[in-house]
Coordinates of C-alpha atoms in Angstrom, one line a residue:
Chain A
X13 CA 39.8 43.3 -6.1
X14 CA 39.2 41.3 -9.3
X15 CA 37.8 37.9 -9.0
X16 CA 35.2 38.5 -6.5
X17 CA 34.8 42.2 -7.1
X18 CA 31.1 42.0 -7.8
X19 CA 30.4 40.5 -4.3
X20 CA 32.9 42.8 -2.5
X21 CA 31.5 46.0 -3.9
X22 CA 27.7 45.0 -3.8
X23 CA 25.5 47.9 -2.7
X24 CA 24.4 47.8 0.9
X25 CA 20.6 47.1 0.2
X26 CA 21.8 44.1 -2.0
X27 CA 23.9 42.7 0.8
X28 CA 21.2 43.2 3.3
X29 CA 18.9 41.4 0.9
X30 CA 21.3 38.5 0.6
X31 CA 21.7 38.3 4.4
X32 CA 17.9 38.3 4.9
X33 CA 17.4 35.5 2.6
X34 CA 20.3 33.6 4.2
X35 CA 19.0 34.2 7.7
X36 CA 15.6 32.8 6.7
X37 CA 16.9 29.8 5.0
X38 CA 19.4 29.0 7.9
X39 CA 17.0 29.5 10.8
X40 CA 14.5 27.1 8.9
X41 CA 17.3 24.7 8.1
X42 CA 18.3 24.5 11.7
X43 CA 14.8 24.2 13.0
X44 CA 13.8 21.5 10.6
X45 CA 17.1 19.4 10.4
X46 CA 18.7 19.7 13.8
X47 CA 16.7 18.6 16.9
X48 CA 18.8 20.9 19.2
X49 CA 17.7 24.0 17.4
X50 CA 14.2 22.7 17.1
X51 CA 14.0 22.5 20.8
X52 CA 15.9 25.7 21.7
X53 CA 13.8 27.7 19.2
X54 CA 10.5 26.3 20.7
X55 CA 11.7 27.0 24.2
X56 CA 12.6 30.6 23.3
X57 CA 9.3 31.0 21.5
X58 CA 11.2 31.9 18.4
X59 CA 9.5 31.0 15.2
X60 CA 12.0 30.7 12.3
X61 CA 9.2 31.2 9.8
X62 CA 8.3 34.6 11.2
X63 CA 11.5 36.4 10.2
X64 CA 10.9 39.6 8.5
X65 CA 13.9 41.6 9.0
X66 CA 17.6 41.1 9.9
X67 CA 16.8 42.5 13.4
X68 CA 14.4 39.4 13.9
X69 CA 17.5 37.5 14.6
X70 CA 17.8 39.1 18.0
X71 CA 14.6 37.1 19.0
X72 CA 16.6 33.8 18.5
X73 CA 18.4 32.1 21.5
X74 CA 22.2 32.2 21.6
X75 CA 24.3 29.1 21.0
X76 CA 27.3 28.6 23.2
X77 CA 30.6 26.5 22.8
X78 CA 29.2 24.2 25.5
X79 CA 26.1 23.6 23.3
X80 CA 28.4 22.5 20.6
X81 CA 30.3 20.1 22.9
X82 CA 27.2 18.5 24.3
X83 CA 26.3 17.6 20.9
X84 CA 29.6 16.1 20.0
X85 CA 30.2 14.5 17.5
X86 CA 27.5 14.6 14.9
X87 CA 24.5 16.1 17.0
X88 CA 24.6 19.6 15.2
X89 CA 25.3 18.4 11.6
X90 CA 22.3 19.3 9.5
X91 CA 22.8 17.2 6.4
X92 CA 23.1 13.4 5.7
X93 CA 26.4 12.1 6.7
X94 CA 27.0 11.0 3.2
X95 CA 26.9 14.5 2.0
X96 CA 29.7 15.5 4.5
X97 CA 32.9 15.9 2.7
X98 CA 35.3 17.1 5.4
X99 CA 35.2 17.3 9.1
X100 CA 37.5 19.6 11.3
X101 CA 37.6 19.9 15.0
X102 CA 38.7 22.5 17.4
X103 CA 41.7 21.4 19.6
X104 CA 39.7 20.6 22.6
X105 CA 42.4 21.7 24.9
X106 CA 39.8 23.0 27.4
X107 CA 37.3 20.2 27.0
X108 CA 35.6 18.1 24.5
X109 CA 36.3 19.1 20.9
X110 CA 33.7 21.0 18.7
X111 CA 33.1 19.8 15.2
X112 CA 32.8 21.7 12.0
X113 CA 31.5 19.7 9.0
X114 CA 31.5 20.8 5.4
X115 CA 29.6 19.9 2.4
X116 CA 31.0 20.3 -1.2
X117 CA 29.1 23.6 -1.2
X118 CA 30.5 24.6 2.2
X119 CA 34.1 23.9 1.2
X120 CA 33.7 26.2 -1.9
X121 CA 32.2 28.9 0.2
X122 CA 35.0 28.6 2.6
X123 CA 37.5 28.8 -0.2
X124 CA 35.9 31.9 -1.5
X125 CA 35.8 33.7 1.9
X126 CA 39.5 33.0 2.6
X127 CA 40.4 33.9 -1.0
X128 CA 39.2 37.5 -0.2
X129 CA 42.4 37.9 1.7
X130 CA 44.1 37.6 -1.7
X131 CA 41.8 39.9 -3.3
X132 CA 42.4 42.6 -0.7
X133 CA 46.3 41.9 -1.0
X134 CA 46.3 42.1 -4.8
X135 CA 47.6 38.8 -4.8
X136 CA 46.8 36.0 -7.1
X137 CA 48.1 33.7 -9.9
X138 CA 51.5 35.3 -10.2
X139 CA 52.2 34.6 -6.4
X140 CA 53.7 31.8 -4.7
X141 CA 52.3 31.2 -1.4
X142 CA 53.9 29.2 1.5
X143 CA 51.3 27.9 4.0
X144 CA 52.9 27.0 7.4
X145 CA 49.7 26.8 9.3
X146 CA 49.6 23.3 10.7
X147 CA 47.7 21.0 8.3
X148 CA 45.1 18.6 9.7
X149 CA 42.1 19.2 12.0
X150 CA 43.1 22.7 12.7
X151 CA 41.0 24.9 10.2
X152 CA 43.9 27.1 9.6
X153 CA 45.9 24.9 7.3
X154 CA 43.4 23.6 4.9
X155 CA 41.3 26.9 5.1
X156 CA 44.5 28.7 3.9
X157 CA 45.1 25.9 1.5
X158 CA 41.7 26.0 -0.2
X159 CA 41.6 29.8 -0.2
X160 CA 45.0 30.1 -1.8
X161 CA 44.2 27.6 -4.5
X162 CA 41.0 29.5 -5.2
X163 CA 43.2 32.5 -5.8
X164 CA 45.1 30.9 -8.7
X165 CA 48.4 31.2 -6.7
X166 CA 51.1 28.5 -6.6
X167 CA 50.7 26.8 -3.2
X168 CA 53.6 25.4 -1.3
X169 CA 51.8 23.3 1.6
X170 CA 54.9 23.0 3.7
X171 CA 52.8 23.1 7.0
X172 CA 54.2 24.2 10.2
X173 CA 57.5 23.4 11.9
X174 CA 61.1 22.8 10.8
X175 CA 61.8 26.6 10.7
X176 CA 65.2 26.2 8.9
X177 CA 63.6 24.5 6.1
X178 CA 61.0 27.1 6.0
X179 CA 63.7 29.8 5.8
X180 CA 65.4 27.9 3.0
X181 CA 62.2 27.5 0.9
X182 CA 61.4 31.3 1.5
X183 CA 64.7 32.2 0.0
X184 CA 64.8 29.7 -2.8
X185 CA 61.4 29.3 -3.9
X186 CA 60.6 33.0 -4.1
X187 CA 57.4 32.7 -1.8
X188 CA 55.6 36.1 -1.9
X189 CA 52.7 35.2 0.3
X190 CA 53.4 33.9 3.9
X191 CA 50.4 32.3 5.7
X192 CA 51.0 31.2 9.3
X193 CA 50.2 32.5 12.9
X194 CA 51.7 36.0 13.6
X195 CA 53.9 34.3 16.3
X196 CA 55.3 31.8 13.9
X197 CA 56.1 34.5 11.4
X198 CA 58.0 36.3 14.1
X199 CA 59.8 33.2 14.9
X200 CA 60.7 32.6 11.4
X201 CA 62.0 36.1 11.2
X202 CA 64.1 35.9 14.3
X203 CA 65.6 32.4 13.4
X204 CA 66.6 33.8 10.0
X205 CA 68.4 36.8 11.7
X206 CA 69.9 34.4 14.1
X207 CA 71.2 32.3 11.1
X208 CA 72.7 35.4 9.6
X209 CA 69.9 35.8 7.0
X210 CA 68.4 39.1 6.6
X211 CA 64.7 38.3 5.8
X212 CA 64.0 41.8 4.7
X213 CA 66.6 41.4 2.0
X214 CA 66.8 37.7 1.1
X215 CA 63.0 36.9 1.3
X216 CA 60.7 37.9 -1.5
X217 CA 57.6 38.5 0.6
X218 CA 54.7 40.8 -0.4
X219 CA 52.2 39.9 2.0
X220 CA 51.6 37.9 5.1
X221 CA 48.0 36.4 6.1
X222 CA 48.3 35.9 9.7
X223 CA 45.4 34.7 11.8
X224 CA 44.4 32.3 14.6
X225 CA 45.9 34.6 17.3
X226 CA 45.3 38.2 18.2
X227 CA 48.3 40.5 17.9
X228 CA 49.0 44.1 18.6
X229 CA 49.8 46.7 16.2
X230 CA 53.2 47.0 17.6
X231 CA 53.7 43.3 16.8
X232 CA 52.5 44.0 13.3
X233 CA 54.9 46.8 12.7
X234 CA 57.7 44.8 14.1
X235 CA 56.9 41.9 11.7
X236 CA 56.6 44.2 8.7
X237 CA 60.1 45.8 9.5
X238 CA 61.7 42.5 9.8
X239 CA 60.1 40.7 6.9
X240 CA 59.7 43.7 4.7
X241 CA 56.1 43.0 3.6
X242 CA 52.4 43.9 4.5
X243 CA 50.7 42.0 7.3
X244 CA 47.0 41.2 7.1
X245 CA 44.9 39.8 9.8
X246 CA 42.3 37.1 9.1
X247 CA 39.7 36.0 11.6
X248 CA 37.4 32.9 12.0
X249 CA 36.8 30.1 14.2
X250 CA 36.2 26.5 13.9
X251 CA 32.6 26.9 15.2
X252 CA 31.6 29.2 12.2
X253 CA 33.7 27.2 9.7
X254 CA 37.3 28.4 10.1
X255 CA 39.2 31.5 8.9
X256 CA 37.7 33.8 6.3
X257 CA 34.7 35.0 8.4
X258 CA 36.5 38.5 8.3
X259 CA 39.6 39.6 6.4
X260 CA 41.7 42.7 6.6
X261 CA 42.2 44.8 3.5
X262 CA 45.4 47.1 2.8
X263 CA 44.0 49.8 4.7
X264 CA 44.8 47.9 7.9
X265 CA 41.8 49.5 9.6
X266 CA 39.4 46.6 10.6
X267 CA 38.5 43.3 9.0
X268 CA 35.8 43.1 6.5
X269 CA 33.2 40.5 7.3
X270 CA 32.1 38.2 4.6
X271 CA 28.6 39.6 4.9
X272 CA 27.1 37.5 2.3
X273 CA 28.1 34.5 4.4
X274 CA 27.8 35.7 8.0
X275 CA 25.5 38.0 10.1
X276 CA 27.4 39.6 13.0
X277 CA 26.2 41.3 16.0
X278 CA 28.1 42.7 18.9
X279 CA 26.5 42.1 22.3
X280 CA 27.0 43.1 26.0
X281 CA 28.6 39.8 27.3
X282 CA 26.9 40.5 30.7
X283 CA 23.2 41.1 29.5
X284 CA 23.1 39.7 26.0
X285 CA 21.9 43.2 24.7
X286 CA 22.9 43.9 21.1
X287 CA 25.2 47.0 21.2
X288 CA 25.2 49.9 18.6
X289 CA 28.0 50.1 16.0
X290 CA 31.2 51.3 17.5
X291 CA 30.7 49.8 21.0
X292 CA 33.0 47.0 22.1
X293 CA 31.4 43.7 23.2
X294 CA 31.3 40.0 22.3
X295 CA 30.9 39.0 18.7
X296 CA 27.9 36.8 17.8
X297 CA 27.8 35.1 14.5
X298 CA 25.0 33.6 12.5
X299 CA 26.0 31.6 9.3
X300 CA 23.8 32.4 6.3
X301 CA 25.0 29.8 3.8
X302 CA 26.3 26.7 5.5
X303 CA 24.7 23.4 5.0
X304 CA 26.6 20.9 7.2
X305 CA 27.2 23.0 10.4
X306 CA 25.0 25.9 10.3
X307 CA 25.0 28.1 13.6
X308 CA 22.5 30.7 14.8
X309 CA 23.8 33.4 17.1
X310 CA 27.0 31.6 18.2
X311 CA 28.7 33.4 21.1
X312 CA 32.3 33.5 20.0
X313 CA 33.6 35.0 23.3
X314 CA 35.8 37.1 21.1
X315 CA 35.7 40.9 21.9
X316 CA 35.5 43.4 19.0
X317 CA 33.1 46.1 17.6
X318 CA 31.6 46.9 14.5
X319 CA 33.5 49.7 12.9
X320 CA 31.1 52.4 11.6
X321 CA 31.6 54.1 8.2
X322 CA 32.8 53.0 4.8
X323 CA 36.2 51.8 4.1
X324 CA 38.5 53.6 1.7
X325 CA 39.3 50.3 -0.1
X326 CA 35.9 50.3 -1.7
X327 CA 34.6 47.0 -0.2
X328 CA 31.1 47.6 0.9
X329 CA 31.1 44.8 3.6
X330 CA 31.1 46.2 7.0
X331 CA 34.2 45.8 9.2
X332 CA 34.9 44.5 12.8
X333 CA 37.8 45.9 14.6
X334 CA 41.0 43.8 15.4
X335 CA 40.1 41.5 18.1
X336 CA 40.9 42.8 21.6
X337 CA 40.8 39.4 23.5
X338 CA 38.3 37.0 24.7
X339 CA 35.5 37.5 27.2
X340 CA 37.2 34.9 29.2
X341 CA 40.3 36.9 29.6
X342 CA 38.6 40.2 30.2
X343 CA 39.4 41.6 33.6
X344 CA 37.4 44.1 35.4
X345 CA 39.6 46.2 37.7
X346 CA 37.8 48.7 39.7
X347 CA 35.0 48.6 37.3
X348 CA 37.2 49.2 34.2
X349 CA 37.4 46.7 31.4
X350 CA 41.1 45.6 30.9
X351 CA 42.3 43.3 28.2
X352 CA 45.6 41.6 28.5
X353 CA 46.3 42.7 24.9
X354 CA 46.2 46.3 26.0
X355 CA 48.8 45.6 28.5
X356 CA 50.9 43.8 26.0
X357 CA 50.9 46.9 23.7
X358 CA 52.3 49.0 26.6
X359 CA 54.9 46.5 27.5
X360 CA 56.1 46.3 23.9
X361 CA 57.1 49.9 24.1
X362 CA 59.7 49.1 26.8
X363 CA 62.8 47.5 25.7
X364 CA 64.1 47.1 29.3
X365 CA 61.5 44.3 30.1
X366 CA 60.8 40.9 28.6
X367 CA 57.3 40.2 27.1
X368 CA 56.7 37.8 30.0
X369 CA 54.2 39.3 32.5
X370 CA 51.6 38.4 35.0
X371 CA 48.9 40.4 36.5
X372 CA 48.0 39.6 40.0
X373 CA 44.7 40.8 41.3
X374 CA 44.2 41.1 45.2
X375 CA 41.8 43.2 47.4
X376 CA 42.7 45.6 49.9
X377 CA 40.2 47.5 51.9
X378 CA 37.4 46.2 49.6
X379 CA 39.2 47.8 46.5
X380 CA 40.9 45.9 43.6
X381 CA 44.6 46.1 43.6
X382 CA 46.3 45.2 40.4
X383 CA 50.0 44.4 40.1
X384 CA 51.8 43.8 37.0
X385 CA 55.0 41.7 37.5
X386 CA 57.5 42.2 34.8
X387 CA 60.9 40.6 34.2
X388 CA 63.9 42.9 33.3
X389 CA 65.9 42.0 30.2
X390 CA 69.5 40.7 30.9
X391 CA 71.0 44.1 29.9
X392 CA 69.1 46.3 32.2
X393 CA 71.1 47.8 34.9
X394 CA 69.8 46.1 38.0
X395 CA 72.7 47.4 40.1
X396 CA 71.0 50.8 40.3
X397 CA 67.8 50.9 42.5
X398 CA 67.2 54.3 41.1
X399 CA 66.9 52.9 37.6
X400 CA 64.8 50.2 38.8
X401 CA 62.4 52.6 40.5
X402 CA 62.3 54.9 37.6
X403 CA 61.5 52.0 35.1
X404 CA 58.6 50.9 37.4
X405 CA 57.3 54.5 37.5
X406 CA 57.4 54.9 33.7
X407 CA 55.7 51.6 32.9
X408 CA 53.0 52.6 35.6
X409 CA 52.4 55.9 34.0
X410 CA 52.1 54.3 30.6
X411 CA 49.5 51.8 31.7
X412 CA 47.5 54.4 33.5
X413 CA 47.4 56.4 30.3
X414 CA 46.4 53.4 28.2
X415 CA 44.0 51.8 30.5
X416 CA 42.6 54.5 32.6
X417 CA 43.2 52.4 35.7
X418 CA 46.1 52.3 38.2
X419 CA 48.2 49.3 38.1
X420 CA 51.4 48.7 40.2
X421 CA 54.4 47.6 38.5
X422 CA 56.9 45.2 40.1
X423 CA 60.1 44.0 38.7
X424 CA 60.5 40.4 39.5
X425 CA 63.2 37.8 39.1
X426 CA 63.7 35.9 35.8
X427 CA 61.6 32.9 35.5
X428 CA 59.6 33.7 38.5
X429 CA 56.4 34.2 36.2
X430 CA 54.8 30.8 35.9
X431 CA 55.1 29.3 32.5
X432 CA 53.3 26.4 31.1
X433 CA 54.2 25.1 27.8
X434 CA 55.9 28.2 26.7
X435 CA 52.9 30.3 27.5
X436 CA 52.8 32.6 30.5
X437 CA 50.2 32.2 33.1
X438 CA 49.0 35.9 32.5
X439 CA 46.4 36.5 35.2
X440 CA 46.4 35.5 38.7
X441 CA 43.2 36.4 40.5
X442 CA 43.2 36.1 44.2
X443 CA 40.4 38.6 44.8
X444 CA 38.1 35.9 46.0
X445 CA 40.6 34.4 48.5
X446 CA 41.4 37.4 50.6
X447 CA 38.2 39.3 51.0
X448 CA 38.3 38.7 54.7
Chain B
X18 CA 88.4 49.3 40.1
X19 CA 87.3 45.9 41.3
X20 CA 84.4 43.6 40.2
X21 CA 81.2 43.4 42.3
X22 CA 78.5 40.9 41.7
X23 CA 75.1 42.3 41.8
X24 CA 72.0 40.1 42.2
X25 CA 68.5 41.1 41.9
X26 CA 66.3 39.2 44.4
X27 CA 62.7 39.2 45.3
X28 CA 62.1 40.0 48.9
X29 CA 60.8 36.8 50.2
X30 CA 61.8 34.4 52.6
X31 CA 64.7 32.1 52.0
X32 CA 65.7 33.9 48.8
X33 CA 69.1 35.1 50.2
X34 CA 69.8 31.8 51.7
X35 CA 69.3 30.2 48.5
X36 CA 71.5 32.5 46.7
X37 CA 74.2 32.0 49.2
X38 CA 73.9 28.2 48.9
X39 CA 74.2 28.7 45.0
X40 CA 77.3 30.6 45.5
X41 CA 78.9 28.0 47.9
X42 CA 78.0 25.2 45.4
X43 CA 80.0 27.1 42.7
X44 CA 82.8 27.4 45.3
X45 CA 82.7 31.2 45.3
X46 CA 84.1 32.8 48.4
X47 CA 82.5 36.0 49.6
X48 CA 84.5 38.9 51.2
X49 CA 81.5 41.2 51.6
X50 CA 77.8 41.3 51.1
X51 CA 75.4 44.3 51.4
X52 CA 71.7 44.6 50.6
X53 CA 69.7 47.5 49.4
X54 CA 66.2 46.3 50.2
X55 CA 62.6 47.6 49.6
X56 CA 59.5 45.7 50.7
X57 CA 59.3 44.1 47.3
X58 CA 62.8 43.4 46.2
X59 CA 66.5 43.6 47.3
X60 CA 69.6 44.3 45.2
X61 CA 72.4 42.2 46.7
X62 CA 75.9 43.4 46.2
X63 CA 78.7 41.0 46.8
X64 CA 82.6 41.3 46.7
X65 CA 83.9 37.8 45.9
X66 CA 86.6 36.0 44.1
X67 CA 85.9 35.5 40.5
X68 CA 82.7 37.6 40.1
X69 CA 82.4 36.7 36.4
X70 CA 82.3 33.1 37.0
X71 CA 79.9 33.6 39.8
X72 CA 77.6 35.7 37.4
X73 CA 77.8 33.0 34.7
X74 CA 76.8 30.4 37.4
X75 CA 73.9 32.4 38.7
X76 CA 72.7 33.2 35.1
X77 CA 72.5 29.5 34.4
X78 CA 70.7 28.9 37.6
X79 CA 68.0 31.5 36.6
X80 CA 69.1 34.5 38.6
X81 CA 69.3 37.9 37.4
X82 CA 73.0 38.8 38.1
X83 CA 75.5 41.2 36.7
X84 CA 79.2 42.3 37.3
X85 CA 79.5 45.9 38.2
X86 CA 82.8 47.9 38.4
X87 CA 83.2 49.6 41.7
X88 CA 86.1 51.6 43.4
X89 CA 87.7 50.0 46.4
X90 CA 89.8 52.1 48.7
X91 CA 92.0 51.1 51.6
X92 CA 91.5 53.4 54.6
X93 CA 93.0 53.4 58.1
X94 CA 90.9 51.6 60.5
X95 CA 90.2 54.5 62.9
X96 CA 87.5 57.1 63.7
X97 CA 87.2 59.5 60.7
X98 CA 88.8 57.1 58.1
X99 CA 85.7 57.2 55.8
X100 CA 85.0 60.9 56.6
X101 CA 88.4 61.8 55.2
X102 CA 87.8 59.8 52.2
X103 CA 84.4 61.2 51.3
X104 CA 85.6 64.6 52.0
X105 CA 88.0 64.4 49.1
X106 CA 85.1 63.4 46.7
X107 CA 82.8 66.1 48.1
X108 CA 85.5 68.6 47.3
X109 CA 85.5 67.4 43.7
X110 CA 81.8 67.4 43.6
X111 CA 81.8 63.7 42.5
X112 CA 78.4 62.0 43.5
X113 CA 78.5 58.7 45.2
X114 CA 75.7 56.3 44.3
X115 CA 76.2 53.9 47.0
X116 CA 79.0 52.7 49.2
X117 CA 79.8 50.2 52.0
X118 CA 82.7 49.3 54.1
X119 CA 84.2 46.2 55.2
X120 CA 86.9 45.9 58.0
X121 CA 89.5 43.0 57.7
X122 CA 91.5 42.1 60.6
X123 CA 94.3 44.7 61.3
X124 CA 94.6 48.4 61.1
X125 CA 93.1 48.8 57.5
X126 CA 89.5 48.9 56.2
X127 CA 88.2 48.7 52.8
X128 CA 85.6 51.0 51.4
X129 CA 83.6 50.2 48.4
X130 CA 82.1 53.1 46.4
X131 CA 79.9 53.2 43.3
X132 CA 80.6 56.2 41.1
X133 CA 78.2 56.0 38.3
X134 CA 80.0 58.0 35.6
X135 CA 83.1 56.2 34.5
X136 CA 85.0 59.5 33.7
X137 CA 84.2 60.7 37.3
X138 CA 85.4 57.5 38.7
X139 CA 88.8 57.8 37.3
X140 CA 88.9 61.3 38.2
X141 CA 88.2 60.2 41.7
X142 CA 90.8 57.4 41.7
X143 CA 93.4 59.8 40.6
X144 CA 92.6 62.5 43.2
X145 CA 92.3 59.8 46.0
X146 CA 95.8 58.5 45.3
X147 CA 97.1 62.0 45.2
X148 CA 95.7 62.5 48.7
X149 CA 97.4 59.4 49.9
X150 CA 94.7 56.7 49.8
X151 CA 95.5 53.4 48.3
X152 CA 93.1 52.3 45.5
X153 CA 92.8 48.7 45.4
X154 CA 92.8 46.5 42.2
X155 CA 91.3 43.0 41.9
X156 CA 94.5 41.2 42.9
X157 CA 94.8 43.3 46.1
X158 CA 91.7 41.6 47.7

């Protein structure tokens, strides 16, 4: 930590003071300048001028993605259009896009938040960073770009795609920082290996800043082994201004929230109640410093928890745990919460099966029955029914240990798990259909 | 040792018919077929001409198929033929993972045995030949 050391090691009381000021300012800004908030605060009986402590945020109503969509395109922008310097949009694959607008001030704050990844990694002007997030409306590309520039590093804005060229540049330009999604980093590593290039030896990487997708610890270890570098997670979402909301440090034990810019709560997604530190739930975010697109209590649908205690790195900003999936993905099997990422972690420990899987949920005698369908890898000995049964039993036992709920495991034929655009349909819930 | 084609199939309607159609399309002629089935899946074991080509074709069609080495032994087509054969293996304490027989026209039948460990399999072949059984090779089929 160097460039932003003062902010990152601020005493707790000071952070909370900054947060309280930011909360007051943001709540009033939303109420006075954005009709949607004026109405929703009034309806909820929430007076933004009455905020005395950080806990007062709990009296404010939640904002959902649907609210953002309903106000597309400029409905939730809190400044004059002429003060908006840049606009980003979520992909809108599941409906209307949501918009994030930035003033000059917002862009600067965004750069600083993202730059903290460099602070934590010990990277800066002496580094060369290769940004292969897609540039464009996706906040990942330009967010990484601004953050990297802010750090003083040399930026190669190569964007996503053309993997062979990425590999050439990684070898020849001496890139030390790789910024892309974790799955793309893996794709680069595997493509290099297939080309006969050993990335652990021929690349010059120090650190990877990989966000926009949840990834497991096993996946991280595999990346670190293949590319011989440190992998840091970065989190953010379009609706709160893009990546940089929280960034992992070299301890690799949770992501430090940029608490001078964001107030984070974790709630029970079912009741909306705020949960104590350490408990898993849905992350709710209030921006403290945004002008163009402020949000108060935005429900991210991302599952995490606030990590109690101080971090050994010295940063005083609290941490959230690695994302455990989304509330939309969470399964409740016989009353137990199960996230697909937990299943993935178990699957990764079995070389015999591919990473394609599908969970099928049915009901038998009023009880949930979960079946995990997996595909055997080509070199698995399917000629031995004993080996098939034994593999199924071992995966079943590992799942039981990891999830505390019984899941049947079934080996299925290759390609029998539905794929759409390269992604497997992970969950087939038939519980509603066969209740009779 | 001869080549056996093994295919992993889901135990659902029409899967076996589809597999056989695929093999027909590839112009593969089957000499024997047996299924080890559970309620959920089946392992289909096939003796055919050119198992390697069949495997490659099925691979390409999205099946999980492999070629396995199995021992094929000719036995007299009479009561006790197989019992005599297994007796030899039993005396040697060689475990057999699975087996099946097919009778071709005439006075000889062919038994297929899977002996998991390669060294045991060659020991078995040696002993069987010594006891007067004829162990078949690919070209005998």
